[in-house]
Coordinates of C-alpha atoms in Angstrom, one line a residue:
M1 CA 134.7 266.8 -83.5
A2 CA 136.0 268.0 -80.3
S3 CA 137.8 264.9 -79.1
S4 CA 138.4 261.3 -80.0
S5 CA 135.9 260.2 -77.5
S6 CA 133.1 261.8 -79.4
S7 CA 131.6 261.1 -82.8
S8 CA 134.0 261.2 -85.8
S9 CA 131.6 263.4 -87.9
P10 CA 133.5 266.0 -89.9
S11 CA 133.8 269.6 -88.7
S12 CA 134.1 272.7 -90.7
P13 CA 137.3 273.2 -92.9
P14 CA 140.2 274.0 -90.7
S15 CA 142.1 277.3 -90.6
A16 CA 145.4 275.5 -90.6
P17 CA 147.5 275.7 -93.7
E18 CA 146.3 273.6 -96.6
I19 CA 148.1 270.4 -97.7
P20 CA 150.9 271.6 -99.9
P21 CA 151.0 270.7 -103.6
P22 CA 153.1 267.7 -104.7
P23 CA 156.7 268.5 -105.6
A24 CA 157.6 269.2 -109.2
Y25 CA 157.9 266.0 -111.1
S26 CA 156.8 264.0 -108.1
Q27 CA 156.0 260.3 -108.6
A28 CA 154.4 260.0 -105.1
A29 CA 151.0 258.3 -104.5
K30 CA 147.7 260.1 -104.8
L31 CA 146.2 261.4 -101.6
P32 CA 142.5 261.5 -101.1
E33 CA 140.8 264.9 -101.3
L34 CA 139.3 265.8 -98.0
T35 CA 136.1 267.1 -99.5
P36 CA 132.9 267.3 -97.5
S37 CA 131.5 264.4 -99.3
F38 CA 134.6 262.3 -98.6
M39 CA 134.4 263.2 -94.9
R40 CA 130.7 262.4 -94.7
A41 CA 131.3 259.1 -96.4
M42 CA 134.4 258.0 -94.5
Y43 CA 133.5 259.4 -91.0
P44 CA 129.7 259.3 -90.6
P45 CA 128.1 260.5 -87.5
G46 CA 127.9 258.0 -84.7
L47 CA 131.3 256.3 -85.4
T48 CA 134.2 257.2 -83.2
L49 CA 137.7 256.7 -84.5
I50 CA 139.7 254.8 -81.9
Q51 CA 143.0 254.0 -83.6
A52 CA 144.9 254.5 -87.0
Q53 CA 147.8 252.4 -88.1
V54 CA 149.6 253.8 -91.1
F55 CA 152.1 251.9 -93.2
F56 CA 154.0 254.2 -95.6
R57 CA 156.7 253.9 -98.3
H58 CA 159.6 256.2 -98.2
G59 CA 159.7 259.1 -100.6
E60 CA 161.4 259.5 -104.0
R61 CA 165.0 258.5 -104.0
T62 CA 167.8 257.9 -106.5
P63 CA 167.9 254.4 -108.0
V64 CA 169.7 251.8 -105.9
R65 CA 172.1 251.1 -108.7
S66 CA 172.8 252.7 -112.1
R67 CA 172.6 249.9 -114.6
I68 CA 170.8 251.5 -117.6
L69 CA 171.8 255.1 -117.6
L70 CA 175.4 254.2 -116.4
D71 CA 177.5 257.4 -116.4
S72 CA 175.1 259.5 -118.3
H73 CA 173.3 261.0 -115.4
T74 CA 174.1 262.5 -112.0
W75 CA 171.7 263.1 -109.1
P76 CA 172.3 266.6 -107.6
F77 CA 169.0 266.7 -105.6
C78 CA 170.1 266.0 -102.0
R79 CA 171.3 269.3 -100.5
R80 CA 168.7 269.3 -97.7
A81 CA 168.7 265.6 -97.4
N82 CA 172.4 265.5 -97.0
F83 CA 172.3 268.2 -94.2
L84 CA 169.5 266.5 -92.4
H85 CA 171.2 263.1 -92.6
A86 CA 174.4 264.5 -91.2
E87 CA 172.5 266.1 -88.3
F88 CA 170.8 262.8 -87.6
M89 CA 174.1 260.9 -87.7
K90 CA 175.5 263.4 -85.2
A91 CA 172.4 263.1 -83.0
V92 CA 172.8 259.3 -82.6
G93 CA 176.6 259.4 -82.3
R94 CA 177.4 257.8 -85.6
F95 CA 178.8 260.8 -87.5
V96 CA 182.2 260.3 -89.2
P97 CA 183.9 263.5 -90.5
R98 CA 184.6 263.4 -94.3
A99 CA 188.3 263.8 -93.7
E100 CA 188.6 260.8 -91.5
T101 CA 190.2 257.8 -93.3
M102 CA 188.0 254.7 -93.2
P103 CA 189.6 251.4 -92.2
V104 CA 190.9 249.1 -94.9
P105 CA 188.4 246.3 -95.6
D106 CA 189.3 243.0 -93.9
L107 CA 187.9 240.3 -96.1
S108 CA 188.5 237.6 -93.5
R109 CA 185.5 239.0 -91.6
K110 CA 183.0 238.4 -94.4
G111 CA 181.3 235.7 -92.4
D112 CA 180.4 238.3 -89.7
P113 CA 176.8 239.4 -90.5
R114 CA 177.6 242.9 -89.1
Y115 CA 180.5 243.3 -91.6
T116 CA 179.9 245.4 -94.8
R117 CA 182.3 245.4 -97.7
A118 CA 181.3 248.9 -98.7
T119 CA 182.8 250.4 -95.5
G120 CA 185.2 247.7 -94.1
T121 CA 183.7 248.3 -90.8
Q122 CA 181.0 246.8 -88.5
K123 CA 177.5 248.0 -88.5
C124 CA 177.4 247.8 -84.7
G125 CA 173.9 246.4 -84.9
V126 CA 172.2 249.0 -87.0
E127 CA 173.0 249.8 -90.6
Y128 CA 172.5 253.1 -92.3
E129 CA 173.0 254.1 -95.9
P130 CA 175.7 255.3 -96.2
A131 CA 176.9 253.4 -93.1
A132 CA 179.3 256.2 -92.3
W133 CA 178.9 259.8 -93.5
S134 CA 182.4 259.8 -94.9
V135 CA 181.5 257.1 -97.4
R136 CA 180.3 258.4 -100.8
L137 CA 179.3 256.5 -103.9
E138 CA 180.2 257.4 -107.4
P139 CA 177.9 256.5 -110.3
S140 CA 181.0 255.3 -112.3
K141 CA 181.9 252.7 -109.7
L142 CA 178.5 251.0 -109.0
D143 CA 179.1 247.4 -110.0
D144 CA 180.9 245.6 -107.1
G145 CA 178.5 242.7 -107.0
M146 CA 177.3 243.6 -103.5
G147 CA 174.1 245.4 -104.3
G148 CA 175.7 248.7 -103.8
G149 CA 178.6 250.9 -105.0
R150 CA 182.2 250.9 -104.2
A151 CA 183.1 253.3 -101.5
R152 CA 185.5 256.2 -101.7
Q153 CA 186.8 258.2 -98.8
G154 CA 185.0 261.4 -98.3
G155 CA 188.3 263.3 -97.9
G156 CA 190.1 261.1 -100.4
G157 CA 190.0 263.7 -103.1
G158 CA 190.3 266.6 -100.8
E159 CA 187.6 268.3 -98.7
G160 CA 186.5 270.3 -101.7
S161 CA 185.8 267.2 -103.8
W162 CA 182.6 266.5 -102.0
D163 CA 179.5 268.1 -103.5
P164 CA 176.8 268.7 -100.9
D165 CA 174.1 268.6 -103.6
V166 CA 174.9 265.1 -104.9
C167 CA 172.9 262.0 -103.8
D168 CA 174.2 258.6 -103.1
M169 CA 172.6 255.7 -104.9
G170 CA 169.4 254.6 -103.1
Q171 CA 169.3 257.9 -101.1
L172 CA 166.1 259.9 -100.3
S173 CA 166.3 263.1 -102.2
D174 CA 164.9 266.5 -101.4
V175 CA 161.9 265.6 -103.6
G176 CA 161.3 262.5 -101.4
L177 CA 161.5 264.7 -98.3
D178 CA 158.9 267.1 -99.7
S179 CA 156.6 264.2 -100.6
L180 CA 156.7 262.7 -97.1
R181 CA 156.2 266.1 -95.5
R182 CA 153.1 266.5 -97.7
A183 CA 151.9 263.0 -96.5
G184 CA 152.3 264.3 -92.9
A185 CA 150.4 267.4 -93.8
F186 CA 147.6 265.2 -95.1
L187 CA 147.5 263.3 -91.8
R188 CA 147.4 266.5 -89.9
A189 CA 144.5 267.9 -92.0
L190 CA 142.6 264.7 -91.5
Y191 CA 143.3 263.6 -87.9
V192 CA 144.0 267.0 -86.3
D193 CA 142.1 269.6 -88.2
R194 CA 139.0 267.8 -89.4
L195 CA 138.5 265.2 -86.8
G196 CA 140.3 266.4 -83.7
F197 CA 141.5 262.8 -83.3
L198 CA 145.1 263.8 -82.5
P199 CA 146.2 266.7 -80.3
P200 CA 147.1 270.0 -82.0
T201 CA 150.6 270.0 -80.5
P202 CA 152.8 266.9 -79.8
R203 CA 152.7 266.9 -76.0
Q204 CA 153.8 263.6 -74.5
P205 CA 153.7 261.7 -77.7
R206 CA 154.7 258.4 -76.0
D207 CA 151.1 258.4 -74.6
W208 CA 149.5 258.2 -78.0
L209 CA 152.1 257.8 -80.8
Y210 CA 154.1 254.8 -81.8
A211 CA 156.5 255.5 -84.7
R212 CA 158.8 252.6 -86.1
T213 CA 161.0 252.5 -89.2
T214 CA 163.3 250.1 -90.9
D215 CA 167.0 250.9 -90.4
Y216 CA 167.5 252.3 -93.9
S217 CA 168.4 256.0 -93.8
R218 CA 165.9 256.8 -96.6
V219 CA 163.1 255.5 -94.4
I220 CA 164.4 257.1 -91.2
Q221 CA 164.5 260.4 -93.0
S222 CA 161.2 259.8 -94.5
T223 CA 159.8 259.3 -91.0
H224 CA 161.3 262.6 -89.9
A225 CA 159.7 264.3 -92.9
L226 CA 156.3 262.9 -92.2
L227 CA 156.4 264.0 -88.5
V228 CA 157.5 267.4 -89.7
G229 CA 154.4 267.6 -91.9
L230 CA 152.2 266.3 -89.1
Y231 CA 153.4 268.7 -86.5
P232 CA 155.1 271.7 -88.3
G233 CA 157.2 273.9 -86.1
H234 CA 157.9 271.2 -83.5
P235 CA 160.5 271.4 -82.0
P236 CA 160.8 275.1 -82.7
Q237 CA 163.0 276.0 -85.6
P238 CA 166.5 277.3 -84.6
P239 CA 168.1 280.2 -86.5
A240 CA 169.7 279.1 -89.8
S241 CA 173.5 278.8 -89.3
A242 CA 176.1 280.5 -91.5
S243 CA 177.3 277.1 -92.7
A244 CA 173.8 276.0 -93.8
P245 CA 171.8 279.1 -94.5
S246 CA 169.3 277.5 -96.8
T247 CA 168.9 273.8 -95.8
L248 CA 166.2 274.4 -93.3
D249 CA 164.1 276.9 -95.4
G250 CA 160.3 276.5 -95.0
G251 CA 160.4 275.6 -91.3
W252 CA 162.2 272.3 -91.5
P253 CA 163.3 271.3 -87.9
A254 CA 166.8 269.9 -87.9
F255 CA 166.9 266.1 -87.5
N256 CA 168.9 266.4 -84.3
A257 CA 168.8 265.4 -80.6
D258 CA 166.0 267.8 -79.8
F259 CA 163.8 266.2 -82.5
L260 CA 164.5 262.7 -81.2
R261 CA 163.6 263.8 -77.7
R262 CA 160.3 265.2 -79.0
F263 CA 159.4 262.3 -81.2
P264 CA 160.5 258.8 -80.2
I265 CA 161.3 256.8 -83.3
H266 CA 162.0 253.1 -83.1
T267 CA 163.9 250.8 -85.4
R268 CA 165.1 247.2 -85.3
M269 CA 168.1 245.1 -86.1
H270 CA 167.8 242.9 -89.3
A271 CA 167.3 239.7 -87.2
D272 CA 164.3 241.2 -85.5
E273 CA 162.8 243.2 -88.4
T274 CA 159.4 242.1 -89.7
M275 CA 158.9 244.8 -92.3
H276 CA 161.2 243.3 -95.0
G277 CA 159.5 240.0 -95.3
N278 CA 160.8 236.9 -93.3
F279 CA 163.8 236.3 -95.5
G280 CA 165.3 234.1 -92.8
C281 CA 162.5 231.6 -93.6
Y282 CA 163.7 229.2 -96.4
N283 CA 160.3 228.3 -97.7
F284 CA 159.6 231.9 -98.2
I285 CA 163.0 233.2 -99.5
R286 CA 163.4 230.4 -102.0
H287 CA 160.7 231.9 -104.2
F288 CA 162.8 235.0 -104.6
I289 CA 166.3 233.6 -105.0
D290 CA 167.5 233.6 -108.6
A291 CA 164.3 235.0 -110.2
T292 CA 164.4 234.7 -114.0
A293 CA 162.7 236.5 -116.8
T294 CA 162.2 233.2 -118.4
A295 CA 159.9 232.0 -115.7
A296 CA 157.9 235.3 -115.7
R297 CA 157.6 235.1 -119.5
R298 CA 155.2 232.2 -119.2
Y299 CA 152.6 234.8 -118.9
K300 CA 151.8 236.3 -122.3
W301 CA 151.6 239.9 -121.1
I302 CA 155.0 239.8 -119.5
D303 CA 156.4 238.2 -122.6
D304 CA 155.0 241.1 -124.5
V305 CA 156.7 243.6 -122.3
H306 CA 159.9 241.7 -122.4
R307 CA 160.1 241.7 -126.2
Q308 CA 159.3 245.4 -126.4
V309 CA 161.9 246.4 -123.8
V310 CA 164.8 244.5 -125.3
G311 CA 163.9 245.9 -128.7
L312 CA 164.3 249.5 -127.7
R313 CA 167.1 251.4 -129.3
S314 CA 167.8 253.5 -126.2
I315 CA 168.1 250.9 -123.4
G316 CA 167.4 247.5 -125.2
E317 CA 171.0 246.3 -125.2
H318 CA 171.5 247.0 -121.5
A319 CA 168.1 245.6 -120.7
R320 CA 168.8 242.4 -122.6
D321 CA 171.9 241.7 -120.6
M322 CA 170.2 242.4 -117.3
L323 CA 167.1 240.3 -118.1
A324 CA 169.3 237.4 -119.1
A325 CA 170.9 237.1 -115.6
P326 CA 169.0 235.8 -112.5
H327 CA 168.2 238.3 -109.9
F328 CA 166.8 238.4 -106.3
G329 CA 163.2 239.2 -106.5
S330 CA 162.8 240.7 -109.9
N331 CA 164.7 241.1 -113.2
Y332 CA 162.4 243.9 -114.3
H333 CA 162.5 246.0 -111.2
P334 CA 166.0 247.4 -111.6
I335 CA 165.1 248.8 -115.1
Y336 CA 161.8 250.3 -113.8
D337 CA 163.5 251.6 -110.6
E338 CA 166.1 253.6 -112.5
L339 CA 163.7 255.0 -115.0
V340 CA 161.0 256.0 -112.5
S341 CA 163.6 257.7 -110.3
L342 CA 164.8 259.6 -113.2
R343 CA 161.3 260.8 -113.9
A344 CA 160.8 261.8 -110.3
H345 CA 163.6 264.2 -110.5
G346 CA 162.7 265.9 -113.7
G347 CA 164.8 263.8 -116.1
A348 CA 163.5 263.0 -119.5
L349 CA 162.7 259.4 -120.3
P350 CA 164.5 258.0 -123.4
A351 CA 162.5 259.0 -126.5
D352 CA 161.3 255.5 -127.1
V353 CA 160.2 254.8 -123.5
G354 CA 156.8 256.2 -122.9
P355 CA 154.7 256.3 -119.7
D356 CA 152.8 253.2 -120.7
M357 CA 156.0 251.2 -121.1
L358 CA 157.2 252.5 -117.8
E359 CA 153.9 251.3 -116.2
S360 CA 154.3 247.9 -117.9
L361 CA 157.8 247.4 -116.5
G362 CA 156.5 248.3 -113.0
A363 CA 153.6 245.7 -113.5
A364 CA 156.1 243.0 -114.5
A365 CA 158.3 243.8 -111.5
H366 CA 155.2 243.8 -109.2
Y367 CA 154.2 240.4 -110.5
Q368 CA 157.7 238.9 -109.7
W369 CA 158.0 240.5 -106.2
T370 CA 154.4 239.8 -105.1
H371 CA 153.1 236.7 -106.8
H372 CA 154.1 234.4 -103.9
V373 CA 152.5 236.8 -101.4
R374 CA 149.2 236.2 -103.1
R375 CA 149.3 232.7 -101.8
L376 CA 148.4 231.9 -98.1
D377 CA 151.7 230.3 -97.4
G378 CA 153.6 233.3 -98.7
Q379 CA 151.5 235.6 -96.5
R380 CA 151.9 233.4 -93.5
L381 CA 155.6 232.7 -93.7
G382 CA 156.7 236.1 -95.1
F383 CA 154.5 238.6 -93.3
G384 CA 152.6 236.8 -90.6
R385 CA 154.7 238.3 -87.8
L386 CA 154.1 241.8 -89.1
V387 CA 150.4 241.1 -89.4
D388 CA 150.5 239.9 -85.8
N389 CA 152.1 243.3 -84.8
V390 CA 149.1 245.0 -86.3
V391 CA 146.5 242.6 -84.8
Q392 CA 148.1 243.0 -81.3
T393 CA 148.1 246.8 -81.5
M394 CA 144.5 246.8 -82.6
A395 CA 143.4 244.3 -80.0
Q396 CA 145.0 246.4 -77.3
A397 CA 143.1 249.4 -78.4
A398 CA 139.7 247.5 -78.5
A399 CA 140.5 246.3 -74.9
L400 CA 140.8 249.8 -73.4
T401 CA 138.4 250.9 -70.8
P402 CA 136.3 254.1 -71.5
A403 CA 138.6 256.0 -69.1
Q404 CA 141.7 254.8 -70.8
A405 CA 140.4 255.6 -74.2
A406 CA 139.6 259.1 -73.0
D407 CA 142.9 259.7 -71.3
P408 CA 146.0 258.4 -73.2
A409 CA 148.2 258.9 -70.2
T410 CA 146.3 256.1 -68.4
R411 CA 146.7 253.6 -71.1
P412 CA 148.9 250.4 -70.6
R413 CA 152.3 250.2 -72.3
I414 CA 152.3 248.7 -75.8
G415 CA 152.7 244.9 -75.7
R416 CA 155.0 242.3 -77.1
Q417 CA 154.5 243.5 -80.6
A418 CA 157.3 246.0 -79.7
A419 CA 159.7 243.3 -78.9
G420 CA 163.1 244.0 -80.5
D421 CA 162.6 247.7 -80.8
M422 CA 165.6 249.9 -80.6
L423 CA 165.2 253.7 -79.8
L424 CA 166.9 256.2 -82.0
A425 CA 167.9 258.2 -79.0
P426 CA 170.4 261.2 -78.5
G427 CA 173.9 259.8 -78.5
A428 CA 173.0 256.1 -79.1
V429 CA 170.7 253.5 -80.7
R430 CA 169.6 251.5 -77.8
P431 CA 166.7 249.5 -76.3
P432 CA 164.2 251.7 -74.8
Q433 CA 164.0 251.8 -71.0
A434 CA 160.8 250.7 -69.3
D435 CA 159.4 254.2 -68.9
E436 CA 160.3 254.9 -72.5
A437 CA 158.0 252.3 -73.9
P438 CA 155.1 253.8 -75.8
R439 CA 151.5 253.4 -74.5
V440 CA 148.8 251.8 -76.7
P441 CA 148.8 254.2 -79.5
K442 CA 146.0 256.3 -81.1
L443 CA 148.4 256.6 -84.2
A444 CA 151.0 254.0 -85.2
L445 CA 153.3 254.8 -88.0
Y446 CA 155.3 252.1 -89.7
G447 CA 157.9 253.4 -92.2
G448 CA 159.0 250.9 -94.8
H449 CA 159.5 250.0 -98.3
D450 CA 157.6 249.0 -101.5
I451 CA 158.2 245.4 -100.4
T452 CA 156.6 246.2 -97.1
V453 CA 153.4 248.1 -98.0
A454 CA 152.5 246.3 -101.2
P455 CA 152.4 242.7 -99.6
M456 CA 150.5 244.1 -96.6
A457 CA 148.1 245.7 -99.0
I458 CA 147.6 242.4 -100.9
I459 CA 146.9 240.6 -97.6
L460 CA 144.3 243.3 -96.9
G461 CA 142.5 243.0 -100.3
A462 CA 144.5 245.0 -102.9
T463 CA 144.2 243.5 -106.3
G464 CA 146.1 246.0 -108.5
R465 CA 149.2 245.1 -110.5
E466 CA 151.0 248.5 -110.6
W467 CA 154.2 249.0 -108.8
L468 CA 153.5 250.8 -105.5
P469 CA 154.4 254.6 -105.9
F470 CA 156.6 256.5 -103.6
A471 CA 155.1 257.7 -100.4
S472 CA 152.2 255.3 -100.6
M473 CA 150.2 254.9 -97.4
L474 CA 148.2 251.9 -96.2
T475 CA 145.9 253.0 -93.5
I476 CA 144.0 250.7 -91.1
E477 CA 141.4 252.5 -89.0
L478 CA 139.6 251.1 -86.0
F479 CA 136.1 252.5 -85.1
K480 CA 133.7 252.1 -82.3
D481 CA 129.9 252.4 -82.9
A482 CA 127.9 253.2 -79.8
A483 CA 124.7 251.9 -81.5
A484 CA 123.9 248.2 -81.1
H485 CA 123.4 246.3 -84.5
A486 CA 121.6 243.0 -84.5
G487 CA 122.4 240.1 -86.7
L488 CA 126.2 240.6 -86.7
A489 CA 128.5 237.5 -86.3
H490 CA 131.0 237.8 -83.5
D491 CA 131.8 234.2 -82.6
L492 CA 134.4 233.9 -85.4
P493 CA 138.0 232.4 -85.7
R494 CA 140.7 234.9 -84.6
P495 CA 144.4 234.8 -84.4
K496 CA 145.7 232.7 -81.6
T497 CA 147.5 235.8 -80.3
V498 CA 144.2 237.7 -79.7
P499 CA 142.8 237.1 -76.2
A500 CA 139.8 234.8 -76.3
G501 CA 137.9 237.1 -73.9
L502 CA 138.3 240.2 -76.1
D503 CA 134.8 241.6 -76.8
T504 CA 134.7 242.8 -80.4
R505 CA 131.1 243.9 -80.4
G506 CA 130.7 247.5 -81.7
Y507 CA 134.1 247.7 -83.3
F508 CA 134.7 248.1 -87.0
V509 CA 137.7 248.3 -89.3
R510 CA 138.3 250.0 -92.7
V511 CA 141.4 249.8 -94.8
R512 CA 142.6 252.4 -97.4
L513 CA 145.5 252.2 -99.8
N514 CA 146.3 255.8 -100.9
D515 CA 143.1 257.2 -102.3
Q516 CA 141.3 253.8 -102.6
V517 CA 139.3 251.9 -100.0
L518 CA 140.2 248.2 -99.9
R519 CA 137.5 245.4 -99.6
L520 CA 138.3 242.2 -97.9
P521 CA 136.3 239.3 -99.3
T522 CA 135.8 237.9 -95.8
C523 CA 133.7 241.1 -94.9
E524 CA 131.3 240.8 -98.0
V525 CA 128.9 238.7 -96.0
P526 CA 126.2 241.0 -94.5
A527 CA 126.7 239.7 -91.0
K528 CA 130.4 240.7 -91.2
H529 CA 130.3 244.4 -92.0
H530 CA 128.7 247.6 -90.8
P531 CA 124.9 247.6 -91.9
Q532 CA 125.0 251.2 -93.0
A533 CA 128.7 251.7 -94.1
G534 CA 128.6 248.4 -96.1
S535 CA 131.3 245.9 -96.9
D536 CA 134.0 248.5 -97.0
M537 CA 133.9 248.5 -93.1
C538 CA 134.5 245.1 -91.6
T539 CA 133.4 244.1 -88.2
L540 CA 136.6 243.6 -86.1
A541 CA 135.5 240.0 -85.5
A542 CA 135.5 239.5 -89.3
F543 CA 138.8 241.4 -89.7
F544 CA 140.4 239.0 -87.3
E545 CA 138.8 236.1 -89.1
H546 CA 140.4 237.2 -92.3
L547 CA 143.9 237.4 -90.7
A548 CA 143.6 234.3 -88.5
P549 CA 145.2 231.9 -91.2
V550 CA 148.1 234.4 -91.7
V551 CA 149.2 234.5 -88.1
A552 CA 151.2 231.5 -86.9
S553 CA 152.9 230.6 -83.6
E554 CA 156.6 230.5 -83.3
A555 CA 156.6 226.8 -83.3
E556 CA 154.6 226.7 -86.5
Y557 CA 156.8 229.2 -88.1
K558 CA 159.9 227.0 -87.4
A559 CA 158.2 223.9 -88.6
E560 CA 156.8 225.4 -91.8
C561 CA 159.9 227.5 -92.8
G562 CA 162.2 224.5 -93.1
T563 CA 166.0 224.6 -93.0
M564 CA 168.1 226.8 -95.1
P565 CA 170.4 224.7 -97.3
S566 CA 174.0 225.5 -96.6
A567 CA 174.5 226.4 -100.3
E568 CA 171.9 229.2 -99.9
V569 CA 173.1 230.7 -96.6

């Protein structure tokens, strides 16, 4: 296909480099194979791809905390990730040299939401992990009751005490960087090389790209890696420096001010973030506070998993202690998280923990974290605002005139779904200026977490019970069919935020989670899907009908969320 305004029928295989193989030991999600049969089925002649919105989970990382392995394992897998993180922190003006002494924690400021016990400093609105580059975490000091490790000064043991290979807890590793770069290469192979949907070089990306990430460094770095794969060699690679001769091998652009100028990346402060779930809503968060294994064990299969895990010689004693205490979200996830992270970096699982047991632990964790999101009220209160972001972005694309669709530079600026965005800009993290706001995008990228992508996938039809793999991608594609199809229903309920006059005729939507197409029950009725493509491809009207109950007004949110009891604040 020559351009996005023509048919999305697949072209001949590209001459560009192929998608690289997965990193060794990778636990990343499977990508579809872009075979001729796949392209014919997914992008048949006559359908034009108008927009793609992609939610992705960060790549492989170290476990958030070491609870099972304790001091028996270190994580020397972050040489490139450490260098790129330092470059990024310098670029946004938040780098702190390792030799600089951090302030002594002031516990009287615990009530300040910007305060972090780990650093004793303020987050200044946006938190990164580590919040300052001089803060390192040691596996032997990871139990401070705050969900993270006790900090040591980067220069406290002398400049030579810091190992540039070693990862922090919860840090994106070099394996994770490679997995997201591969995901970006997949998007390039599909949207640039096969379909010609995106331009071959990233000129004026604000006209057609919207990239947003949570404020966690592992997600910010994953977004960088995905963009490196999507547009390799941009910006041009500078010569390797003597101080870091190997960190940028393979054409990795530094994550510096030049990169941020080329690719605008947005984030949000916690109060405005919609990709974590609405944990400021009491009637949503109360289902995750003090989760207990006892409650989950009411299901026979989880009780089976529980009994087998606590009976293991290798980790059973530690697992029993962990499962006996209440946790936020899930009791089983910390065990699964540590073991799957170990496996993703080439570590051997304990001899009595096989792949099936690991999968069952992930399934138990998935149940605890997502069972409430399978209910309508959980979807509405927890993720309705994020769903509305998607709906607004799609509605704006469907409202474009033919001239605007053909020329991205003439498109209107993105709408209120970008409210609260902060730009990762050279020298600062700040609100974007008026002329920096992106236009209605052809490609929207949302960098998030397992608890971002999995609930969104459930809302859009996923029924699996496995824990979502690293680097998972949930893709929502909007198509235009020039042919008229009789008998399709268009006068259907829609979210209140969608303009009543928006004409949805001729528009269709398909959702894919990794290598599987998702099917929405709403779209199974013949009048609500494409007559040739089948129920895998909803009419836009039916897609909006499916999401209408999930999107609430601000007044409805406040009324339905209730008031957070003072004991829970």
